C-alpha positions as CSV (number, residue, x, y, z in Angstrom):
1,M,-40.7,-59.4,59.8
2,C,-37.0,-59.8,60.0
3,T,-34.4,-57.0,59.5
4,D,-30.9,-58.0,58.5
5,H,-27.5,-56.4,58.8
6,Y,-25.2,-56.6,55.8
7,T,-21.6,-55.7,56.4
8,T,-19.4,-54.7,53.5
9,G,-15.9,-53.4,54.4
10,S,-16.3,-50.5,56.8
11,Y,-20.0,-49.9,56.1
12,I,-22.9,-51.5,57.9
13,A,-26.3,-51.0,56.4
14,R,-29.3,-51.7,58.7
15,M,-32.3,-52.0,56.4
16,D,-35.7,-53.3,55.7
17,L,-35.2,-55.9,53.0
18,K,-38.2,-54.5,51.1
19,L,-36.4,-51.1,50.8
20,V,-33.4,-51.9,48.7
21,K,-31.6,-50.6,45.7
22,L,-31.2,-53.1,42.7
23,I,-28.4,-53.2,40.2
24,S,-27.5,-55.8,37.6
25,A,-26.4,-56.3,34.0
26,V,-28.9,-56.5,31.3
27,G,-28.4,-59.2,28.7
28,Q,-25.2,-60.5,30.4
29,K,-24.3,-63.8,31.9
30,A,-22.3,-63.9,35.1
31,Y,-21.1,-66.2,37.7
32,K,-19.2,-65.8,40.9
33,Q,-16.3,-67.4,42.7
34,T,-16.3,-67.1,46.5
35,E,-13.3,-67.9,48.7
36,G,-12.9,-67.7,52.4
37,S,-14.2,-69.2,55.6
38,G,-17.6,-69.8,57.1
39,R,-19.5,-71.0,54.1
40,D,-22.3,-72.7,56.0
41,N,-25.9,-71.7,55.8
42,T,-26.1,-70.0,52.5
43,T,-28.8,-67.4,51.7
44,V,-30.4,-67.3,48.3
45,M,-31.3,-63.8,47.0
46,A,-33.5,-63.7,44.0
47,C,-33.0,-61.3,41.1
48,V,-36.2,-59.7,39.6
49,S,-36.3,-58.4,36.0
50,A,-38.1,-55.2,35.0
51,A,-40.9,-57.3,33.7
52,G,-41.3,-59.0,37.0
53,K,-39.8,-62.3,35.8
54,A,-37.8,-64.1,38.4
55,L,-34.2,-64.8,37.2
56,P,-31.7,-67.3,38.5
57,P,-30.9,-66.5,42.1
58,L,-27.9,-64.8,43.6
59,I,-26.4,-66.9,46.4
60,I,-24.7,-65.1,49.3
61,Y,-22.7,-67.1,51.8
62,K,-23.0,-66.5,55.5
63,G,-19.8,-66.0,57.4
64,A,-16.8,-63.7,57.4
65,N,-13.7,-63.1,55.3
66,L,-15.3,-63.7,51.9
67,W,-13.8,-62.5,48.7
68,T,-16.3,-62.5,45.9
69,T,-15.2,-62.3,42.2
70,W,-17.8,-61.5,39.6
71,K,-17.0,-62.6,36.1
72,I,-19.0,-61.1,33.2
73,D,-19.4,-62.8,29.8
74,Y,-18.8,-59.9,27.4
75,D,-19.9,-62.0,24.4
76,I,-23.4,-60.9,25.2
77,P,-23.6,-57.1,24.9
78,G,-25.5,-55.3,27.6
79,S,-25.8,-52.2,29.8
80,F,-25.9,-51.8,33.5
81,Y,-29.1,-50.5,35.0
82,A,-30.0,-49.4,38.5
83,A,-33.2,-48.3,40.3
84,S,-33.0,-45.2,42.4
85,E,-35.4,-42.8,44.0
86,N,-35.6,-41.0,40.6
87,G,-36.5,-44.1,38.7
88,W,-34.5,-46.3,36.4
89,M,-30.9,-45.1,35.7
90,T,-28.3,-46.5,33.4
91,S,-24.6,-47.0,33.8
92,A,-23.9,-43.9,31.8
93,I,-25.6,-41.8,34.5
94,F,-24.4,-43.8,37.5
95,Q,-21.1,-45.0,36.4
96,E,-19.7,-44.8,39.9
97,W,-22.0,-47.7,40.9
98,M,-20.2,-50.1,38.6
99,P,-17.7,-52.4,40.3
100,I,-14.0,-51.9,39.6
101,G,-12.4,-54.3,37.1
102,N,-8.8,-55.4,36.8
103,S,-6.4,-54.6,34.0
104,N,-8.0,-56.9,31.4
105,N,-11.4,-55.6,32.1
106,D,-13.1,-59.0,32.2
107,V,-13.1,-59.7,35.9
108,Y,-14.7,-57.6,38.6
109,N,-13.0,-58.0,41.9
110,I,-15.1,-56.8,44.8
111,P,-13.0,-57.1,48.0
112,S,-15.6,-57.0,50.7
113,T,-16.8,-59.1,53.6
114,L,-20.5,-59.8,53.4
115,T,-22.1,-61.1,56.5
116,R,-25.8,-61.7,57.1
117,L,-26.8,-61.4,60.8
118,Q,-30.3,-62.6,61.7
119,Q,-32.0,-60.3,64.2
120,D,-34.9,-60.8,66.6
121,D,-38.3,-59.5,65.6
122,N,-38.0,-57.1,68.5
123,N,-35.2,-55.3,66.7
124,T,-36.9,-55.0,63.3
125,Q,-37.5,-51.7,61.6
126,S,-40.0,-50.8,58.9
127,T,-37.8,-48.1,57.4
128,V,-34.2,-47.8,56.3
129,G,-31.9,-46.8,59.1
130,Q,-30.1,-43.4,59.2
131,D,-26.8,-45.0,58.3
132,A,-28.1,-46.6,55.2
133,P,-28.2,-45.1,51.7
134,Q,-31.1,-42.7,51.3
135,N,-31.9,-43.5,47.7
136,M,-33.5,-47.0,48.0
137,L,-36.7,-48.1,46.4
138,P,-39.3,-50.5,47.6
139,S,-38.8,-54.0,46.2
140,N,-41.5,-56.7,46.5
141,A,-41.4,-60.3,45.3
142,P,-42.6,-61.0,41.8
143,S,-45.9,-62.7,41.3
144,N,-44.5,-65.5,39.2
145,Q,-42.3,-67.0,42.0
146,N,-42.6,-70.4,40.4
147,H,-39.7,-69.4,38.2
148,L,-37.4,-69.6,41.2
149,H,-36.0,-73.0,41.1
150,S,-33.9,-72.9,44.3
151,S,-35.5,-74.8,47.2
152,G,-35.3,-73.2,50.6
153,L,-35.4,-69.7,49.2
154,D,-35.3,-67.1,51.9
155,R,-38.6,-65.2,51.2
156,D,-37.4,-62.2,53.2
157,V,-34.6,-61.5,50.8
158,L,-36.6,-62.1,47.6
159,G,-35.7,-59.5,45.0
160,L,-32.6,-58.2,46.9
161,A,-29.5,-57.6,44.8
162,A,-26.6,-55.7,46.2
163,S,-25.5,-52.5,44.4
164,G,-21.9,-52.1,43.1
165,Y,-19.1,-50.1,44.6
166,S,-19.9,-46.4,44.7
167,H,-16.7,-44.5,43.9
168,S,-18.0,-41.4,45.7
169,L,-18.8,-43.3,48.9
170,R,-15.6,-45.2,48.8
171,R,-13.7,-41.9,48.7
172,Q,-15.5,-41.1,52.0
173,G,-14.5,-44.5,53.5
174,V,-18.0,-45.9,52.8
175,T,-18.6,-49.0,50.7
176,Q,-21.9,-50.2,49.3
177,L,-23.1,-53.7,48.8
178,T,-21.7,-55.8,45.9
179,S,-23.5,-56.1,42.6
180,S,-25.9,-58.9,41.7
181,S,-25.0,-61.5,39.1
182,Q,-27.9,-61.4,36.7
183,S,-29.5,-59.1,34.3
184,C,-32.4,-57.0,35.7
185,V,-33.7,-53.7,36.8
186,S,-36.5,-53.9,39.3
187,S,-39.4,-51.8,38.7
188,S,-40.4,-52.0,42.3
189,G,-41.3,-55.7,41.9
190,H,-44.5,-54.9,40.0
191,N,-46.8,-57.4,38.4
192,P,-45.6,-58.2,34.9
193,N,-49.0,-57.2,33.5
194,S,-49.0,-53.9,35.4
195,P,-47.9,-50.5,34.0
196,V,-44.2,-49.7,34.0
197,Y,-42.9,-47.7,37.0
198,N,-43.9,-44.1,36.7
199,W,-40.5,-42.6,36.0
200,Q,-42.0,-39.6,34.3
201,A,-43.4,-38.3,37.5
202,T,-39.9,-38.0,39.0
203,K,-38.6,-35.7,36.2
204,T,-39.5,-32.1,36.5
205,T,-38.1,-30.7,33.2
206,V,-38.0,-31.8,29.6
207,K,-34.2,-31.9,29.9
208,E,-34.4,-34.4,32.8
209,R,-36.8,-36.6,31.0
210,F,-34.8,-36.8,27.8
211,A,-31.5,-37.2,29.8
212,F,-33.2,-40.2,31.5
213,L,-33.8,-41.8,28.2
214,F,-30.1,-41.6,27.2
215,N,-28.7,-45.2,26.7
216,N,-32.0,-46.5,28.0
217,E,-34.1,-49.4,26.6
218,I,-37.3,-47.6,27.7
219,L,-39.2,-46.5,24.6
220,C,-36.2,-47.1,22.4
221,D,-36.9,-47.9,18.7
222,V,-33.4,-48.5,17.3
223,H,-30.2,-50.1,18.4
224,F,-26.7,-49.3,17.2
225,I,-24.0,-52.0,17.1
226,V,-21.0,-49.8,17.6
227,G,-17.3,-50.7,17.3
228,R,-15.5,-53.9,16.5
229,D,-14.6,-57.2,18.1
230,V,-14.5,-57.3,21.9
231,Q,-15.0,-53.5,22.1
232,Q,-18.4,-53.7,20.3
233,Q,-21.5,-52.5,22.2
234,R,-25.2,-52.6,21.5
235,I,-26.5,-49.1,22.3
236,P,-30.3,-48.3,22.5
237,A,-31.5,-45.0,21.1
238,H,-34.7,-43.1,20.0
239,K,-35.0,-42.0,16.4
240,F,-37.0,-38.9,17.3
241,V,-34.3,-37.5,19.6
242,L,-31.5,-38.3,17.2
243,S,-33.4,-36.7,14.3
244,V,-34.0,-33.5,16.2
245,G,-30.3,-33.2,17.0
246,S,-28.6,-34.3,13.8
247,A,-29.4,-33.7,10.1
248,V,-27.6,-37.0,9.3
249,F,-29.8,-39.0,11.6
250,D,-32.8,-37.2,10.3
251,A,-32.0,-38.3,6.8
252,M,-31.1,-41.8,8.0
253,F,-34.5,-42.3,9.7
254,N,-36.9,-39.9,7.8
255,G,-35.4,-39.3,4.4
256,T,-36.3,-40.8,1.0
257,L,-33.8,-43.5,1.5
258,A,-34.6,-44.0,5.2
259,T,-33.5,-47.3,6.8
260,K,-36.1,-49.7,8.2
261,A,-33.6,-51.7,10.1
262,D,-34.0,-52.0,13.9
263,E,-30.2,-52.4,14.3
264,I,-27.6,-50.3,12.6
265,E,-23.9,-51.3,12.5
266,L,-21.3,-48.6,13.0
267,P,-17.9,-50.4,12.9
268,D,-15.9,-47.2,12.3
269,V,-17.1,-45.4,15.4
270,E,-15.7,-45.9,18.9
271,P,-18.4,-46.8,21.5
272,A,-17.2,-44.2,24.0
273,A,-17.3,-41.5,21.3
274,F,-20.8,-42.5,20.2
275,L,-22.1,-42.5,23.7
276,A,-20.6,-39.0,24.1
277,L,-22.5,-37.9,21.0
278,L,-25.8,-39.4,22.2
279,R,-25.3,-37.9,25.7
280,F,-25.0,-34.5,24.1
281,L,-28.0,-34.9,21.9
282,Y,-30.1,-36.1,24.8
283,S,-29.0,-33.7,27.5
284,D,-26.6,-31.1,26.2
285,E,-24.0,-32.6,28.5
286,V,-20.4,-32.8,27.3
287,H,-18.3,-35.7,28.5
288,I,-14.9,-35.7,26.8
289,G,-11.4,-36.4,27.9
290,P,-7.9,-36.6,26.5
291,E,-8.4,-40.3,25.5
292,T,-11.8,-39.7,23.7
293,V,-11.7,-36.1,22.4
294,M,-10.3,-37.0,18.9
295,T,-12.7,-39.9,18.3
296,T,-15.6,-37.7,19.6
297,L,-14.6,-34.9,17.3
298,Y,-14.6,-37.4,14.4
299,T,-18.1,-38.7,15.4
300,A,-19.5,-35.2,15.8
301,K,-18.3,-34.3,12.3
302,K,-19.6,-37.6,10.9
303,Y,-23.1,-36.8,12.2
304,A,-23.0,-33.1,11.7
305,V,-23.3,-31.8,15.2
306,P,-21.3,-28.6,15.1
307,A,-22.0,-27.6,18.7
308,L,-20.2,-30.8,20.0
309,E,-17.4,-30.2,17.4
310,K,-16.8,-26.8,19.0
311,H,-16.7,-28.3,22.5
312,C,-14.1,-30.8,21.3
313,V,-12.0,-28.1,19.6
314,D,-12.2,-25.8,22.7
315,F,-11.1,-28.8,24.8
316,L,-8.1,-29.3,22.6
317,K,-7.2,-25.6,22.7
318,S,-7.3,-25.6,26.4
319,N,-5.0,-28.6,26.6
320,L,-2.6,-27.6,23.8
321,G,1.1,-27.5,24.7
322,S,4.5,-27.9,23.1
323,D,4.5,-31.6,23.9
324,N,1.4,-32.4,21.9
325,A,1.4,-29.5,19.3
326,F,2.6,-31.6,16.4
327,M,0.1,-34.5,17.2
328,L,-2.8,-32.0,17.4
329,L,-1.6,-30.2,14.2
330,T,-1.8,-33.5,12.3
331,Q,-5.3,-34.1,13.6
332,A,-6.4,-30.5,12.9
333,R,-5.3,-30.8,9.3
334,L,-7.0,-34.2,9.0
335,F,-10.3,-33.0,10.4
336,D,-10.1,-29.6,8.5
337,E,-9.9,-27.5,11.7
338,P,-8.0,-24.4,10.5
339,Q,-8.4,-22.5,13.7
340,L,-6.9,-25.3,15.8
341,A,-4.2,-25.8,13.2
342,A,-3.2,-22.1,13.4
343,L,-3.0,-22.3,17.2
344,C,-0.8,-25.4,17.0
345,L,1.5,-23.6,14.6
346,E,1.6,-20.6,16.9
347,M,2.6,-22.9,19.8
348,I,5.3,-24.5,17.6
349,D,6.6,-21.0,16.7
350,K,6.9,-20.0,20.3
351,N,8.4,-23.3,21.6
352,T,10.1,-24.7,18.6
353,A,12.8,-26.7,20.4
354,E,10.5,-28.3,22.9
355,A,7.9,-29.2,20.2
356,L,10.6,-30.8,17.9
357,S,11.9,-32.8,20.8
358,A,8.4,-34.2,21.7
359,D,7.6,-37.8,20.6
360,G,4.8,-36.7,18.4
361,F,7.1,-34.8,16.0
362,T,8.5,-37.9,14.2
363,D,4.9,-39.2,13.7
364,I,3.7,-36.3,11.5
365,D,3.1,-36.8,7.8
366,L,5.3,-35.3,5.1
367,D,2.8,-32.6,4.2
368,T,2.7,-31.4,7.8
369,L,6.6,-31.4,7.9
370,N,6.7,-29.3,4.8
371,A,4.1,-26.8,6.2
372,V,6.3,-26.3,9.3
373,L,9.6,-26.0,7.4
374,E,8.1,-23.3,5.2
375,R,7.5,-21.0,8.2
376,D,9.6,-17.9,8.8
377,T,8.7,-17.8,12.4
378,L,10.4,-20.9,13.9
379,R,12.5,-19.9,16.9
380,I,15.4,-22.3,16.6
381,R,18.8,-22.5,15.1
382,E,18.8,-23.9,11.6
383,A,21.4,-26.6,12.6
384,K,19.0,-27.8,15.3
385,L,16.1,-27.8,12.9
386,F,18.2,-29.9,10.4
387,Q,18.8,-32.4,13.2
388,A,15.1,-32.7,13.8
389,V,14.5,-33.3,10.0
390,V,17.1,-36.1,10.1
391,R,15.3,-37.7,13.0
392,W,12.0,-37.6,11.1
393,S,13.6,-39.2,8.0
394,E,14.9,-42.0,10.1
395,A,11.5,-42.6,11.6
396,E,9.9,-42.5,8.2
397,C,12.3,-45.1,6.9
398,S,11.2,-47.4,9.7
399,R,7.5,-46.8,8.9
400,Q,8.2,-47.6,5.3
401,Q,10.2,-50.6,6.3
402,L,13.3,-49.3,4.5
403,T,16.9,-49.4,5.5
404,V,18.0,-46.1,7.2
405,S,20.4,-44.8,4.6
406,P,21.2,-41.3,3.2
407,E,19.7,-42.3,-0.1
408,N,16.4,-43.5,1.3
409,Q,16.3,-40.6,3.7
410,R,16.7,-38.0,1.0
411,S,14.2,-39.8,-1.2
412,L,11.6,-39.8,1.5
413,L,12.3,-36.1,2.5
414,G,11.9,-34.9,-1.1
415,R,11.1,-31.2,-1.1
416,A,11.4,-31.0,2.7
417,L,15.2,-31.1,2.4
418,S,15.2,-28.0,0.1
419,L,13.2,-26.1,2.8
420,V,16.0,-26.4,5.3
421,R,17.8,-23.0,5.2
422,F,21.4,-24.1,5.2
423,P,22.8,-20.5,4.5
424,L,21.5,-19.5,8.0
425,M,23.9,-21.9,9.7
426,S,27.4,-20.8,10.7
427,V,30.2,-22.4,8.8
428,E,31.1,-24.4,12.0
429,E,27.5,-25.7,12.4
430,F,27.4,-26.7,8.7
431,A,30.8,-28.3,8.8
432,V,30.1,-30.6,11.8
433,G,26.5,-31.3,10.9
434,A,24.9,-31.1,7.4
435,A,28.1,-31.4,5.5
436,Q,28.8,-34.8,7.1
437,S,25.3,-36.1,7.0
438,R,25.6,-37.4,3.4
439,L,22.1,-36.1,2.7
440,L,23.5,-33.4,0.5
441,S,25.3,-34.0,-2.7
442,D,29.0,-33.2,-3.1
443,R,28.1,-30.3,-5.3
444,E,25.7,-28.8,-2.7
445,V,28.3,-29.1,0.0
446,V,30.9,-27.3,-2.0
447,S,28.6,-24.5,-3.1
448,L,27.5,-24.0,0.5
449,F,31.1,-23.8,1.8
450,L,31.8,-21.2,-1.0
451,Y,28.7,-19.3,0.2
452,F,30.1,-19.1,3.7
453,T,33.6,-18.1,2.7
454,V,33.6,-15.9,-0.4
455,N,32.1,-12.7,-1.7
456,P,30.0,-12.2,-3.7
457,K,27.9,-15.1,-2.5
458,P,27.1,-17.8,-5.1
459,S,23.6,-19.1,-5.6
460,V,23.1,-22.3,-3.6
461,G,19.5,-23.2,-4.2
462,F,18.5,-22.9,-0.6
463,L,16.5,-20.1,1.1
464,E,18.4,-17.4,2.9
465,V,15.4,-15.7,4.5
466,P,16.0,-15.6,8.3
467,R,13.4,-17.3,10.5
468,C,11.8,-16.2,13.8
469,C,10.4,-12.9,12.5
470,M,14.0,-11.8,12.0
471,T,14.2,-9.4,9.0
472,G,17.9,-9.2,8.9
473,K,21.1,-11.3,9.1
474,E,22.9,-12.3,12.2
475,Q,24.6,-9.3,13.9
476,T,27.0,-8.9,16.8
477,V,27.4,-6.0,19.2
478,N,30.8,-5.6,20.9
479,R,30.9,-3.5,24.0
480,F,34.7,-3.4,24.7
481,Q,37.4,-1.4,23.0
482,Q,40.5,-3.1,24.4
483,I,41.5,-6.6,25.6
484,E,43.6,-7.6,28.6
485,S,44.7,-10.8,30.2
486,R,43.9,-12.9,33.3
487,W,40.2,-13.0,34.3
488,G,39.5,-15.7,36.9
489,Y,36.5,-18.0,37.6
490,S,35.4,-19.4,40.9
491,G,31.8,-20.5,40.2
492,T,30.3,-17.0,40.3
493,S,28.4,-15.7,37.3
494,D,29.6,-12.8,35.1
495,R,26.5,-10.6,34.6
496,I,25.7,-7.4,32.7
497,R,22.4,-5.6,32.2
498,F,21.3,-4.3,28.8
499,I,18.3,-2.5,27.1
500,V,17.5,-2.2,23.4
501,D,15.2,0.2,21.6
502,R,13.6,-2.3,19.2
503,R,12.7,-6.0,19.4
504,I,15.6,-8.4,18.7
505,F,16.2,-12.1,19.1
506,V,19.4,-13.0,21.0
507,V,20.9,-16.3,19.8
508,G,24.2,-16.3,21.7
509,F,27.1,-14.6,23.3
510,G,30.7,-14.0,22.2
511,L,33.0,-15.0,25.1
512,Y,36.7,-14.6,25.8
513,G,38.9,-17.8,26.0
514,S,41.9,-19.0,27.8
515,I,45.2,-17.2,28.1
516,H,47.0,-20.6,28.4
517,G,46.5,-22.0,25.0
518,P,43.9,-24.4,23.6
519,T,41.3,-25.2,26.4
520,E,37.8,-26.5,26.9
521,Y,35.3,-24.5,29.0
522,E,32.0,-25.5,30.5
523,V,29.5,-22.7,30.5
524,T,25.9,-21.9,31.4
525,L,24.3,-19.1,29.5
526,Q,21.2,-17.2,30.6
527,V,19.1,-14.2,29.6
528,I,17.0,-13.0,32.6
529,H,14.2,-10.6,32.8
530,T,15.6,-8.2,35.3
531,A,12.4,-7.0,36.9
532,T,10.8,-10.4,37.4
533,G,13.8,-12.7,37.6
534,K,12.3,-14.9,35.0
535,V,14.8,-16.9,32.9
536,C,13.9,-16.1,29.3
537,G,16.5,-18.5,27.8
538,S,19.3,-20.7,29.0
539,N,21.8,-23.3,27.8
540,N,24.3,-25.6,29.6
541,T,27.0,-26.2,27.1
542,G,30.7,-25.8,26.4
543,F,33.2,-24.3,23.9
544,S,36.7,-24.7,22.8
545,C,39.3,-21.9,22.5
546,D,42.7,-21.8,20.9
547,G,44.5,-19.4,23.3
548,S,44.0,-16.3,21.1
549,N,42.3,-13.2,22.3
550,F,39.4,-13.6,19.8
551,T,35.9,-14.1,21.1
552,F,34.3,-17.5,20.8
553,R,30.6,-18.0,19.9
554,V,28.4,-19.8,22.5
555,M,24.8,-20.2,21.4
556,F,21.4,-20.7,23.0
557,K,19.3,-23.7,21.9
558,E,16.8,-21.3,20.4
559,P,16.5,-17.5,19.9
560,V,15.5,-15.5,23.0
561,E,13.0,-12.7,22.3
562,I,14.1,-9.3,23.7
563,M,11.4,-6.6,23.9
564,P,12.2,-3.0,23.5
565,N,12.8,-0.6,26.4
566,T,12.9,-3.6,28.9
567,S,15.9,-4.4,31.1
568,Y,17.5,-7.9,30.7
569,T,20.5,-9.4,32.4
570,A,23.0,-11.4,30.3
571,S,24.7,-14.0,32.6
572,T,27.4,-16.6,32.0
573,T,28.9,-19.1,34.5
574,L,32.2,-20.4,33.2
575,K,34.3,-23.4,34.5
576,G,37.8,-23.3,33.3
577,P,41.2,-21.5,33.5
578,D,41.9,-17.8,33.5
579,S,40.8,-16.0,30.3
580,H,41.2,-12.7,28.5
581,Y,38.8,-9.9,29.4
582,G,37.6,-6.6,27.9
583,T,38.2,-3.1,29.1
584,K,37.2,0.4,28.2
585,G,33.6,-0.6,27.9
586,L,30.9,1.4,26.2
587,R,27.6,2.3,27.8
588,K,25.8,2.8,24.5
589,V,26.4,1.1,21.1
590,T,24.3,1.8,18.0
591,L,24.3,-0.5,15.0
592,D,22.7,-0.3,11.5
593,C,20.2,-3.0,10.8
594,P,20.4,-4.8,7.4
595,S,16.7,-4.4,6.9
596,G,16.9,-0.6,7.6
597,G,16.9,1.5,10.7
598,K,19.1,1.2,13.7
599,V,19.2,-0.7,17.0
600,M,20.8,0.9,20.2
601,F,22.1,-1.2,23.1
602,Q,22.5,0.4,26.6
603,F,24.6,-1.5,29.1
604,S,24.5,-1.0,32.9
605,Y,26.0,-2.5,36.0
606,A,24.2,-5.7,37.4
607,A,24.1,-5.4,41.2
608,G,25.0,-8.4,43.3
609,N,27.5,-11.2,42.6
610,N,28.8,-10.7,39.1
611,N,32.4,-11.9,39.3
612,G,33.6,-8.4,38.8
613,T,32.1,-7.9,35.3
614,S,30.8,-4.3,34.8
615,V,30.2,-1.8,32.1
616,E,33.9,-0.9,32.1
617,D,35.5,-4.3,32.0
618,G,34.9,-8.0,32.4
619,Q,33.4,-10.9,30.4
620,I,30.5,-11.1,27.9
621,P,32.0,-8.8,25.3
622,E,29.5,-9.7,22.6
623,I,25.8,-10.3,22.2
624,I,24.8,-12.1,19.0
625,F,21.4,-11.3,17.7
626,Y,18.9,-11.0,14.9
627,T,16.5,-8.1,14.3
């Protein structure tokens, strides 16, 4: 007989044409366009179906530099099947065999050169060469060859259809033969009246046998029409397997109102999610990713498969971050997953500023917004939280197709606006932010200004309870007893170490300003864990001073948690003119806490470059904190 060489890219397979792997598309129409040179002497390769029926042939051109494009008609649903040494396999098992499509998913571009070289009989082999793939099956011509309507059919290549790209082989620089154009899986070219290929003998365990049946037409007794429009797929299944794995399927097929239909439409389910569910029911394998986890969770809940639900929730937990916490919180509330919701809220508590700045925050619903604003454990300044609430109201106006106006924003916010704790703001923050937003009434603005400036404090109708586990009001520790003039800056950081004896949250520093009158400073604030060098909190900002020797508040973006009996370094890098500075520094300062008890600060010298700041004199006179 004749042995042929087929060249595809960098891989040359020397093979007996009776020992080949077959792959095709079941129930799909396809045609190919071939461009290039050397189109003379075409070779016809027949496709053989599982039943032995000969299908319209695949035509392969001889010559070099051919680029073959396979186009699949997706109006006819179908699945890819392939024969391997283990029997028939579906695309769900051997997805890497499928050719790579372009961005619109309707054209398969297979860039390869396919050349058929006729060899002498002296060079023939009866087995596959060592360089060829090792998982090929025998393939013989079907008995009903009269179905092949192409004259001059090359009998040596009858039944040959090239397999699709193998991703794993391609990663190793090896390319397989291109896929055939017609629907078929060869069952070793058997007679149509003979028994089906004995796939059972190749499976050694029950799990392997059931996994083999996943998304497989063999023995199937029901089909699901899943999804809508162009994404719709027709998926085969087996009622017994589904009933064993799901009480919903059991009732569907075996209950008093069991369906008799051979096809069941599921327009509300995504095909990828339904296949993930079936794969789990057939094989206990979990195939989920970021794009499919939420739809798979929905499908697992719909069909009452709690084990798959847990896998989905565990996947979400392992991928939870501040950038997706609000999105996952919305989904957790929608799917009634309290444990996942609690983890999302914990992530938001610890990384409030980052979570609020993520794109997903403005997409949450009003109930979720209210649930977040009610929390006492958010680690962010109330002024920053108010800015986030304003952004959400603007996005909600757009969703409701309303003009972005203070009236519409307040109407959409409803109770959420009352959950903003305006009394926790400083008077400066309130004056430049909320007071000018026009979201508050004139009466509310006046009452809040009175709250900030007079004693006793009037009732304002907004909560005063501090956030971030802070049980008391804002406090300031001052470590200097005297103020002097002329402290210079050359780009070196002023630094001082401190230890406290109870947990606090640092929200900013009080810094000295210019001795030359009103001035603007640029400043970088940091709190650093002394032992590890880890930056616990930082902010690049600025502040204005009026030339007095008062301190000026410079705040972090969010509170910085300070653990007891742990050394931290307060650091500031100022850019500006000479300033005042403090002297006669204190090593220990003890303050009473509004909630009861005391907090003691111990200050010590920070070795290294510190611009001269020490316990005795320098910058960073004040640390602003909550307990």
